[in-house]
PDB file of C-alpha atoms in Angstrom:
ATOM      1  CA  UNK A   1       0.852   0.040  -0.199  1.00 72.00           C
ATOM      2  CA  UNK A   2       2.596   2.446   1.038  1.00 83.00           C
ATOM      3  CA  UNK A   3       4.135   1.367  -2.497  1.00 82.00           C
ATOM      4  CA  UNK A   4       1.044   2.146  -3.544  1.00 84.00           C
ATOM      5  CA  UNK A   5       1.311   5.837  -2.662  1.00 88.00           C
ATOM      6  CA  UNK A   6       4.852   6.911  -2.881  1.00 89.00           C
ATOM      7  CA  UNK A   7       4.172   5.959  -6.824  1.00 88.00           C
ATOM      8  CA  UNK A   8       0.497   8.218  -6.920  1.00 91.00           C
ATOM      9  CA  UNK A   9       3.081  10.923  -5.671  1.00 92.00           C
ATOM     10  CA  UNK A  10       4.841  10.611  -8.148  1.00 92.00           C
ATOM     11  CA  UNK A  11       3.046  10.639 -10.566  1.00 93.00           C
ATOM     12  CA  UNK A  12       1.292  14.269  -9.351  1.00 94.00           C
ATOM     13  CA  UNK A  13       4.391  15.757  -8.384  1.00 93.00           C
ATOM     14  CA  UNK A  14       5.935  15.139 -11.954  1.00 93.00           C
ATOM     15  CA  UNK A  15       2.140  16.251 -14.178  1.00 93.00           C
ATOM     16  CA  UNK A  16       1.681  18.710 -11.831  1.00 93.00           C
ATOM     17  CA  UNK A  17       5.202  19.964 -12.747  1.00 92.00           C
ATOM     18  CA  UNK A  18       4.587  19.562 -16.408  1.00 91.00           C
ATOM     19  CA  UNK A  19       1.909  20.568 -17.165  1.00 91.00           C
ATOM     20  CA  UNK A  20       3.364  24.054 -15.933  1.00 88.00           C
ATOM     21  CA  UNK A  21       5.878  23.629 -17.704  1.00 86.00           C
ATOM     22  CA  UNK A  22       4.326  23.260 -20.578  1.00 84.00           C
ATOM     23  CA  UNK A  23       1.665  25.879 -19.765  1.00 83.00           C
ATOM     24  CA  UNK A  24       5.029  28.532 -19.508  1.00 78.00           C
ATOM     25  CA  UNK A  25       6.363  27.507 -23.082  1.00 73.00           C
ATOM     26  CA  UNK A  26       3.267  27.351 -24.312  1.00 73.00           C
ATOM     27  CA  UNK A  27       2.619  31.175 -23.369  1.00 71.00           C
ATOM     28  CA  UNK A  28       6.602  31.762 -24.098  1.00 64.00           C
ATOM     29  CA  UNK A  29       4.841  31.169 -28.000  1.00 63.00           C
ATOM     30  CA  UNK A  30       2.191  32.501 -28.039  1.00 63.00           C
ATOM     31  CA  UNK A  31       4.201  36.363 -27.245  1.00 59.00           C
ATOM     32  CA  UNK A  32       6.890  35.235 -30.231  1.00 55.00           C
ATOM     33  CA  UNK A  33       4.456  34.804 -31.877  1.00 55.00           C
ATOM     34  CA  UNK A  34       2.846  38.458 -31.447  1.00 52.00           C
ATOM     35  CA  UNK A  35       5.255  40.234 -30.686  1.00 51.00           C
ATOM     36  CA  UNK A  36       4.451  43.560 -28.563  1.00 50.00           C
ATOM     37  CA  UNK A  37       5.844  46.423 -31.118  1.00 50.00           C
ATOM     38  CA  UNK A  38       8.280  48.540 -29.621  1.00 49.00           C
ATOM     39  CA  UNK A  39       7.252  51.943 -27.900  1.00 51.00           C
ATOM     40  CA  UNK A  40      10.646  54.132 -29.334  1.00 50.00           C
ATOM     41  CA  UNK A  41      11.797  56.447 -26.890  1.00 50.00           C
ATOM     42  CA  UNK A  42      12.625  59.975 -27.906  1.00 44.00           C
ATOM     43  CA  UNK A  43      16.441  60.257 -29.867  1.00 45.00           C
ATOM     44  CA  UNK A  44      16.864  56.929 -30.007  1.00 51.00           C
ATOM     45  CA  UNK A  45      18.868  54.853 -32.711  1.00 59.00           C
ATOM     46  CA  UNK A  46      20.700  52.118 -33.260  1.00 74.00           C
ATOM     47  CA  UNK A  47      21.491  50.267 -29.543  1.00 84.00           C
ATOM     48  CA  UNK A  48      24.793  50.669 -27.873  1.00 87.00           C
ATOM     49  CA  UNK A  49      27.363  48.446 -26.744  1.00 89.00           C
ATOM     50  CA  UNK A  50      25.853  48.327 -23.549  1.00 92.00           C
ATOM     51  CA  UNK A  51      22.158  47.707 -24.627  1.00 91.00           C
ATOM     52  CA  UNK A  52      24.006  45.093 -26.753  1.00 90.00           C
ATOM     53  CA  UNK A  53      25.627  43.092 -24.274  1.00 91.00           C
ATOM     54  CA  UNK A  54      21.552  43.186 -22.078  1.00 93.00           C
ATOM     55  CA  UNK A  55      19.473  41.964 -24.317  1.00 91.00           C
ATOM     56  CA  UNK A  56      22.014  39.175 -25.577  1.00 89.00           C
ATOM     57  CA  UNK A  57      23.587  37.565 -21.890  1.00 89.00           C
ATOM     58  CA  UNK A  58      21.800  40.548 -19.436  1.00 90.00           C
ATOM     59  CA  UNK A  59      23.422  41.972 -16.029  1.00 93.00           C
ATOM     60  CA  UNK A  60      26.172  40.094 -15.582  1.00 93.00           C
ATOM     61  CA  UNK A  61      27.313  40.167 -19.501  1.00 93.00           C
ATOM     62  CA  UNK A  62      27.016  44.084 -19.695  1.00 94.00           C
ATOM     63  CA  UNK A  63      29.977  43.656 -16.778  1.00 94.00           C
ATOM     64  CA  UNK A  64      32.143  41.517 -19.204  1.00 93.00           C
ATOM     65  CA  UNK A  65      31.492  44.459 -21.344  1.00 93.00           C
ATOM     66  CA  UNK A  66      32.699  46.966 -19.257  1.00 94.00           C
ATOM     67  CA  UNK A  67      34.872  44.939 -17.781  1.00 94.00           C
ATOM     68  CA  UNK A  68      36.883  44.588 -21.802  1.00 93.00           C
ATOM     69  CA  UNK A  69      36.672  48.169 -22.453  1.00 91.00           C
ATOM     70  CA  UNK A  70      38.750  49.190 -19.372  1.00 92.00           C
ATOM     71  CA  UNK A  71      41.766  46.388 -19.572  1.00 91.00           C
ATOM     72  CA  UNK A  72      40.759  47.704 -24.171  1.00 88.00           C
ATOM     73  CA  UNK A  73      42.393  51.326 -23.213  1.00 89.00           C
ATOM     74  CA  UNK A  74      44.577  49.741 -20.536  1.00 90.00           C
ATOM     75  CA  UNK A  75      42.956  51.570 -17.081  1.00 91.00           C
ATOM     76  CA  UNK A  76      42.469  48.065 -15.979  1.00 93.00           C
ATOM     77  CA  UNK A  77      44.258  44.979 -15.728  1.00 93.00           C
ATOM     78  CA  UNK A  78      42.690  40.918 -15.116  1.00 92.00           C
ATOM     79  CA  UNK A  79      45.216  39.143 -14.796  1.00 91.00           C
ATOM     80  CA  UNK A  80      44.861  35.370 -16.108  1.00 87.00           C
ATOM     81  CA  UNK A  81      44.946  34.409 -12.575  1.00 88.00           C
ATOM     82  CA  UNK A  82      41.338  35.970 -11.483  1.00 89.00           C
ATOM     83  CA  UNK A  83      42.935  39.776 -10.174  1.00 92.00           C
ATOM     84  CA  UNK A  84      41.796  43.549 -11.283  1.00 93.00           C
ATOM     85  CA  UNK A  85      43.757  45.639 -10.849  1.00 94.00           C
ATOM     86  CA  UNK A  86      43.093  49.434 -10.775  1.00 94.00           C
ATOM     87  CA  UNK A  87      45.270  52.108 -13.427  1.00 93.00           C
ATOM     88  CA  UNK A  88      43.366  55.153 -13.821  1.00 90.00           C
ATOM     89  CA  UNK A  89      41.053  55.986 -11.138  1.00 90.00           C
ATOM     90  CA  UNK A  90      38.341  57.985 -13.276  1.00 89.00           C
ATOM     91  CA  UNK A  91      35.444  56.190 -14.226  1.00 86.00           C
ATOM     92  CA  UNK A  92      34.440  58.446 -17.897  1.00 88.00           C
ATOM     93  CA  UNK A  93      30.970  56.999 -18.136  1.00 88.00           C
ATOM     94  CA  UNK A  94      28.957  55.589 -14.946  1.00 92.00           C
ATOM     95  CA  UNK A  95      29.350  51.875 -15.807  1.00 90.00           C
ATOM     96  CA  UNK A  96      32.995  52.429 -14.981  1.00 91.00           C
ATOM     97  CA  UNK A  97      32.013  53.772 -12.163  1.00 93.00           C
ATOM     98  CA  UNK A  98      30.008  50.747 -11.029  1.00 94.00           C
ATOM     99  CA  UNK A  99      32.908  48.512 -11.916  1.00 94.00           C
ATOM    100  CA  UNK A 100      35.512  51.667 -10.191  1.00 94.00           C
ATOM    101  CA  UNK A 101      33.334  51.205  -7.288  1.00 94.00           C
ATOM    102  CA  UNK A 102      32.630  46.560  -6.763  1.00 93.00           C
ATOM    103  CA  UNK A 103      36.540  47.069  -7.049  1.00 94.00           C
ATOM    104  CA  UNK A 104      36.619  49.001  -3.823  1.00 92.00           C
ATOM    105  CA  UNK A 105      39.525  51.443  -2.821  1.00 91.00           C
ATOM    106  CA  UNK A 106      42.350  49.586  -1.988  1.00 90.00           C
ATOM    107  CA  UNK A 107      42.602  48.888  -6.717  1.00 90.00           C
ATOM    108  CA  UNK A 108      42.408  45.475  -6.599  1.00 93.00           C
ATOM    109  CA  UNK A 109      39.965  43.146  -5.813  1.00 93.00           C
ATOM    110  CA  UNK A 110      39.127  39.173  -7.708  1.00 93.00           C
ATOM    111  CA  UNK A 111      37.247  39.709 -11.008  1.00 93.00           C
ATOM    112  CA  UNK A 112      34.365  37.242  -9.806  1.00 92.00           C
ATOM    113  CA  UNK A 113      33.093  39.353  -6.894  1.00 93.00           C
ATOM    114  CA  UNK A 114      33.672  42.639  -9.849  1.00 94.00           C
ATOM    115  CA  UNK A 115      31.536  40.997 -11.736  1.00 93.00           C
ATOM    116  CA  UNK A 116      28.804  40.328  -9.366  1.00 93.00           C
ATOM    117  CA  UNK A 117      28.520  43.666  -7.675  1.00 94.00           C
ATOM    118  CA  UNK A 118      28.473  45.660 -11.222  1.00 94.00           C
ATOM    119  CA  UNK A 119      25.466  42.876 -12.712  1.00 93.00           C
ATOM    120  CA  UNK A 120      24.468  43.785  -9.340  1.00 92.00           C
ATOM    121  CA  UNK A 121      24.295  47.802  -9.602  1.00 93.00           C
ATOM    122  CA  UNK A 122      21.820  50.075  -9.894  1.00 93.00           C
ATOM    123  CA  UNK A 123      23.004  51.993 -13.541  1.00 93.00           C
ATOM    124  CA  UNK A 124      22.471  48.022 -14.593  1.00 93.00           C
ATOM    125  CA  UNK A 125      19.064  48.244 -12.681  1.00 92.00           C
ATOM    126  CA  UNK A 126      18.258  51.306 -14.472  1.00 93.00           C
ATOM    127  CA  UNK A 127      19.715  49.942 -17.995  1.00 93.00           C
ATOM    128  CA  UNK A 128      16.625  46.539 -17.789  1.00 91.00           C
ATOM    129  CA  UNK A 129      14.040  48.893 -16.704  1.00 90.00           C
ATOM    130  CA  UNK A 130      14.690  51.080 -19.806  1.00 91.00           C
ATOM    131  CA  UNK A 131      14.806  48.154 -22.615  1.00 91.00           C
ATOM    132  CA  UNK A 132      11.532  46.687 -20.308  1.00 87.00           C
ATOM    133  CA  UNK A 133       9.833  49.735 -20.726  1.00 87.00           C
ATOM    134  CA  UNK A 134      10.578  50.405 -24.410  1.00 87.00           C
ATOM    135  CA  UNK A 135       9.662  46.457 -25.624  1.00 84.00           C
ATOM    136  CA  UNK A 136      12.962  45.184 -25.600  1.00 87.00           C
ATOM    137  CA  UNK A 137      13.493  43.514 -22.518  1.00 86.00           C
ATOM    138  CA  UNK A 138      11.723  41.360 -21.467  1.00 79.00           C
ATOM    139  CA  UNK A 139      10.565  41.915 -18.478  1.00 74.00           C
ATOM    140  CA  UNK A 140      11.619  40.034 -14.825  1.00 68.00           C
ATOM    141  CA  UNK A 141       8.480  38.104 -14.473  1.00 61.00           C
ATOM    142  CA  UNK A 142       7.841  37.002 -17.675  1.00 61.00           C
ATOM    143  CA  UNK A 143      12.324  35.799 -17.903  1.00 60.00           C
ATOM    144  CA  UNK A 144      11.414  33.502 -14.197  1.00 61.00           C
ATOM    145  CA  UNK A 145       8.301  32.074 -13.874  1.00 69.00           C
ATOM    146  CA  UNK A 146       9.585  29.573 -17.387  1.00 70.00           C
ATOM    147  CA  UNK A 147      13.291  29.260 -15.403  1.00 73.00           C
ATOM    148  CA  UNK A 148      11.103  28.423 -12.268  1.00 80.00           C
ATOM    149  CA  UNK A 149       9.284  25.912 -14.281  1.00 84.00           C
ATOM    150  CA  UNK A 150      12.195  24.130 -15.209  1.00 84.00           C
ATOM    151  CA  UNK A 151      13.321  24.124 -11.707  1.00 88.00           C
ATOM    152  CA  UNK A 152       9.708  22.367 -11.251  1.00 90.00           C
ATOM    153  CA  UNK A 153      10.447  19.834 -13.092  1.00 91.00           C
ATOM    154  CA  UNK A 154      13.964  19.000 -11.989  1.00 91.00           C
ATOM    155  CA  UNK A 155      13.174  18.943  -8.417  1.00 93.00           C
ATOM    156  CA  UNK A 156       9.983  16.693  -9.591  1.00 93.00           C
ATOM    157  CA  UNK A 157      12.904  14.221 -11.459  1.00 94.00           C
ATOM    158  CA  UNK A 158      15.308  13.953  -7.963  1.00 94.00           C
ATOM    159  CA  UNK A 159      11.632  13.283  -6.279  1.00 93.00           C
ATOM    160  CA  UNK A 160      10.459   9.776  -7.791  1.00 94.00           C
ATOM    161  CA  UNK A 161      13.569   8.916  -8.097  1.00 94.00           C
ATOM    162  CA  UNK A 162      13.635   9.273  -4.086  1.00 93.00           C
ATOM    163  CA  UNK A 163      10.358   8.127  -4.245  1.00 92.00           C
ATOM    164  CA  UNK A 164      11.392   5.292  -6.527  1.00 90.00           C
ATOM    165  CA  UNK A 165      14.637   4.740  -4.001  1.00 91.00           C
ATOM    166  CA  UNK A 166      11.815   4.942  -1.121  1.00 90.00           C
ATOM    167  CA  UNK A 167       9.722   2.269  -2.473  1.00 86.00           C
ATOM    168  CA  UNK A 168      11.783  -0.221  -3.520  1.00 85.00           C
ATOM    169  CA  UNK A 169      13.211  -0.343  -0.041  1.00 86.00           C
ATOM    170  CA  UNK A 170      10.645  -1.190   0.920  1.00 81.00           C
ATOM    171  CA  UNK A 171       9.440  -5.152   1.569  1.00 77.00           C
ATOM    172  CA  UNK A 172       7.065  -6.018  -1.649  1.00 64.00           C
ATOM    173  CA  UNK A 173       4.540  -8.125  -0.032  1.00 59.00           C
ATOM    174  CA  UNK A 174       0.037  -8.528  -0.708  1.00 54.00           C
ATOM    175  CA  UNK A 175      -1.404  -7.902  -3.849  1.00 50.00           C
ATOM    176  CA  UNK A 176      -0.884  -4.850  -4.045  1.00 48.00           C
ATOM    177  CA  UNK A 177       2.683  -4.985  -6.569  1.00 49.00           C
ATOM    178  CA  UNK A 178       1.565  -8.480  -8.362  1.00 51.00           C
ATOM    179  CA  UNK A 179       4.898  -7.835 -10.291  1.00 56.00           C
ATOM    180  CA  UNK A 180       6.557  -7.065  -7.907  1.00 68.00           C
ATOM    181  CA  UNK A 181       9.196  -4.800  -7.920  1.00 76.00           C
ATOM    182  CA  UNK A 182      10.310  -5.149 -11.447  1.00 79.00           C
ATOM    183  CA  UNK A 183       6.856  -4.519 -12.419  1.00 81.00           C
ATOM    184  CA  UNK A 184       7.127  -1.705  -9.546  1.00 82.00           C
ATOM    185  CA  UNK A 185      10.144   0.046 -11.179  1.00 87.00           C
ATOM    186  CA  UNK A 186       8.505  -0.285 -14.838  1.00 88.00           C
ATOM    187  CA  UNK A 187       5.725   2.376 -12.970  1.00 89.00           C
ATOM    188  CA  UNK A 188       8.015   4.717 -11.185  1.00 91.00           C
ATOM    189  CA  UNK A 189      10.572   4.867 -14.793  1.00 93.00           C
ATOM    190  CA  UNK A 190       6.579   5.965 -16.732  1.00 92.00           C
ATOM    191  CA  UNK A 191       6.397   9.552 -14.434  1.00 93.00           C
ATOM    192  CA  UNK A 192      10.896  10.085 -14.169  1.00 93.00           C
ATOM    193  CA  UNK A 193      10.768   9.130 -17.671  1.00 94.00           C
ATOM    194  CA  UNK A 194       8.008  12.439 -18.479  1.00 93.00           C
ATOM    195  CA  UNK A 195      10.078  14.216 -16.464  1.00 93.00           C
ATOM    196  CA  UNK A 196      12.937  14.335 -18.598  1.00 92.00           C
ATOM    197  CA  UNK A 197      11.373  14.521 -21.885  1.00 91.00           C
ATOM    198  CA  UNK A 198       9.416  17.976 -20.424  1.00 89.00           C
ATOM    199  CA  UNK A 199      13.475  18.633 -19.596  1.00 86.00           C
ATOM    200  CA  UNK A 200      14.687  18.179 -23.088  1.00 86.00           C
ATOM    201  CA  UNK A 201      12.764  18.835 -24.962  1.00 81.00           C
ATOM    202  CA  UNK A 202      12.457  22.352 -23.160  1.00 76.00           C
ATOM    203  CA  UNK A 203      16.858  23.135 -23.137  1.00 74.00           C
ATOM    204  CA  UNK A 204      15.795  22.493 -27.229  1.00 71.00           C
ATOM    205  CA  UNK A 205      13.136  24.198 -27.834  1.00 63.00           C
ATOM    206  CA  UNK A 206      14.368  27.828 -26.084  1.00 59.00           C
ATOM    207  CA  UNK A 207      16.451  29.975 -27.565  1.00 52.00           C
ATOM    208  CA  UNK A 208      19.173  31.256 -25.482  1.00 47.00           C
ATOM    209  CA  UNK A 209      18.281  34.953 -26.284  1.00 47.00           C
ATOM    210  CA  UNK A 210      14.249  34.818 -25.097  1.00 51.00           C
ATOM    211  CA  UNK A 211      15.449  34.956 -21.856  1.00 72.00           C
ATOM    212  CA  UNK A 212      16.949  38.395 -21.569  1.00 84.00           C
ATOM    213  CA  UNK A 213      15.341  39.606 -24.581  1.00 84.00           C
ATOM    214  CA  UNK A 214      11.873  40.947 -26.539  1.00 81.00           C
ATOM    215  CA  UNK A 215      10.783  39.669 -29.946  1.00 78.00           C
ATOM    216  CA  UNK A 216      11.647  43.377 -30.264  1.00 82.00           C
ATOM    217  CA  UNK A 217      14.445  43.599 -28.885  1.00 84.00           C
ATOM    218  CA  UNK A 218      15.831  40.033 -30.982  1.00 82.00           C
ATOM    219  CA  UNK A 219      15.222  41.828 -34.038  1.00 83.00           C
ATOM    220  CA  UNK A 220      16.706  44.943 -33.545  1.00 83.00           C
ATOM    221  CA  UNK A 221      19.640  42.838 -32.511  1.00 83.00           C
ATOM    222  CA  UNK A 222      19.432  41.217 -35.544  1.00 81.00           C
ATOM    223  CA  UNK A 223      18.910  44.441 -37.142  1.00 76.00           C
ATOM    224  CA  UNK A 224      22.954  45.646 -37.142  1.00 65.00           C
ATOM    225  CA  UNK A 225      25.586  45.742 -35.593  1.00 59.00           C
ATOM    226  CA  UNK A 226      25.627  48.501 -32.422  1.00 56.00           C
ATOM    227  CA  UNK A 227      27.727  50.506 -31.848  1.00 55.00           C
ATOM    228  CA  UNK A 228      29.945  54.063 -33.717  1.00 53.00           C
ATOM    229  CA  UNK A 229      33.895  53.774 -32.253  1.00 51.00           C
ATOM    230  CA  UNK A 230      33.460  50.598 -30.312  1.00 63.00           C
ATOM    231  CA  UNK A 231      36.022  47.443 -31.482  1.00 72.00           C
ATOM    232  CA  UNK A 232      34.664  44.998 -33.798  1.00 77.00           C
ATOM    233  CA  UNK A 233      35.558  42.383 -30.893  1.00 78.00           C
ATOM    234  CA  UNK A 234      33.973  44.157 -28.288  1.00 86.00           C
ATOM    235  CA  UNK A 235      30.982  44.580 -30.271  1.00 87.00           C
ATOM    236  CA  UNK A 236      31.642  40.695 -30.123  1.00 88.00           C
ATOM    237  CA  UNK A 237      32.059  39.695 -26.835  1.00 90.00           C
ATOM    238  CA  UNK A 238      28.412  42.067 -26.155  1.00 89.00           C
ATOM    239  CA  UNK A 239      26.995  40.116 -28.671  1.00 88.00           C
ATOM    240  CA  UNK A 240      28.837  36.511 -27.288  1.00 88.00           C
ATOM    241  CA  UNK A 241      29.873  36.830 -23.939  1.00 88.00           C
ATOM    242  CA  UNK A 242      33.541  36.031 -23.353  1.00 89.00           C
ATOM    243  CA  UNK A 243      34.628  33.349 -25.313  1.00 88.00           C
ATOM    244  CA  UNK A 244      34.140  36.074 -28.438  1.00 88.00           C
ATOM    245  CA  UNK A 245      38.052  37.878 -27.486  1.00 88.00           C
ATOM    246  CA  UNK A 246      40.421  36.824 -28.720  1.00 86.00           C
ATOM    247  CA  UNK A 247      43.182  38.026 -26.051  1.00 86.00           C
ATOM    248  CA  UNK A 248      43.240  33.664 -24.499  1.00 88.00           C
ATOM    249  CA  UNK A 249      45.162  35.480 -20.929  1.00 87.00           C
ATOM    250  CA  UNK A 250      42.027  38.162 -20.577  1.00 89.00           C
ATOM    251  CA  UNK A 251      39.455  35.772 -21.698  1.00 88.00           C
ATOM    252  CA  UNK A 252      40.661  33.151 -19.061  1.00 88.00           C
ATOM    253  CA  UNK A 253      40.896  36.470 -17.198  1.00 88.00           C
ATOM    254  CA  UNK A 254      37.041  36.186 -17.032  1.00 88.00           C
ATOM    255  CA  UNK A 255      36.944  32.930 -17.161  1.00 84.00           C
ATOM    256  CA  UNK A 256      37.305  32.522 -13.643  1.00 70.00           C
ATOM    257  CA  UNK A 257      33.548  31.593 -11.506  1.00 65.00           C
ATOM    258  CA  UNK A 258      33.230  33.190  -7.997  1.00 54.00           C
ATOM    259  CA  UNK A 259      34.359  30.609  -5.388  1.00 48.00           C
TER     260      UNK A 259
END
């Protein structure tokens, strides 16, 4: 009897989480088919390199572009060991000032916490709000719905495995499980296959750009290269991340993660 209760619990967890994920995916597909027109700001031209970075990779990408821009101009040294050292303590714009503030008065810090602090700075949040208000970035709630649904399906998969392990550890006697352990394992495999299949489909169908850029923002990204007066590979970093950096030592410096 206990094994049947565990099986019902596993099926319920798998079914509800997969239904939520399918609903979130359906809503995202509806938004792609009927995108809202962007609300242009007065005087807006092409996207800036930081707007491109946010729409392509979010706040973390904005912080990486700021770090790379300062390193390119030799005003910030980024060592392959994962340390950032200030050369010029005067920030030329709000993004550079956010980086210098994250490094602190000592003039030296690990790159990973500097990147995290810059990504969470007020200037980046203001950029996100401005792009969302213009219809170019997805609102925070829309970004978290799909990610939360996928996380719930992953948790349901682990729950199914846990329920199955518990059920198979119990003595299988009585008429409730006529096929014994083999049939019980097959029944538990069904909700597990359901959750793993949903995760696989979601991974294949979800495009990388949909997390941050709205359909209108993706069209604007594809329309042409941003920013005049920027090096081509800084624009490439904004679009594709640190893997687009041609300098191996700089790429290694930014490959360091938070401990």
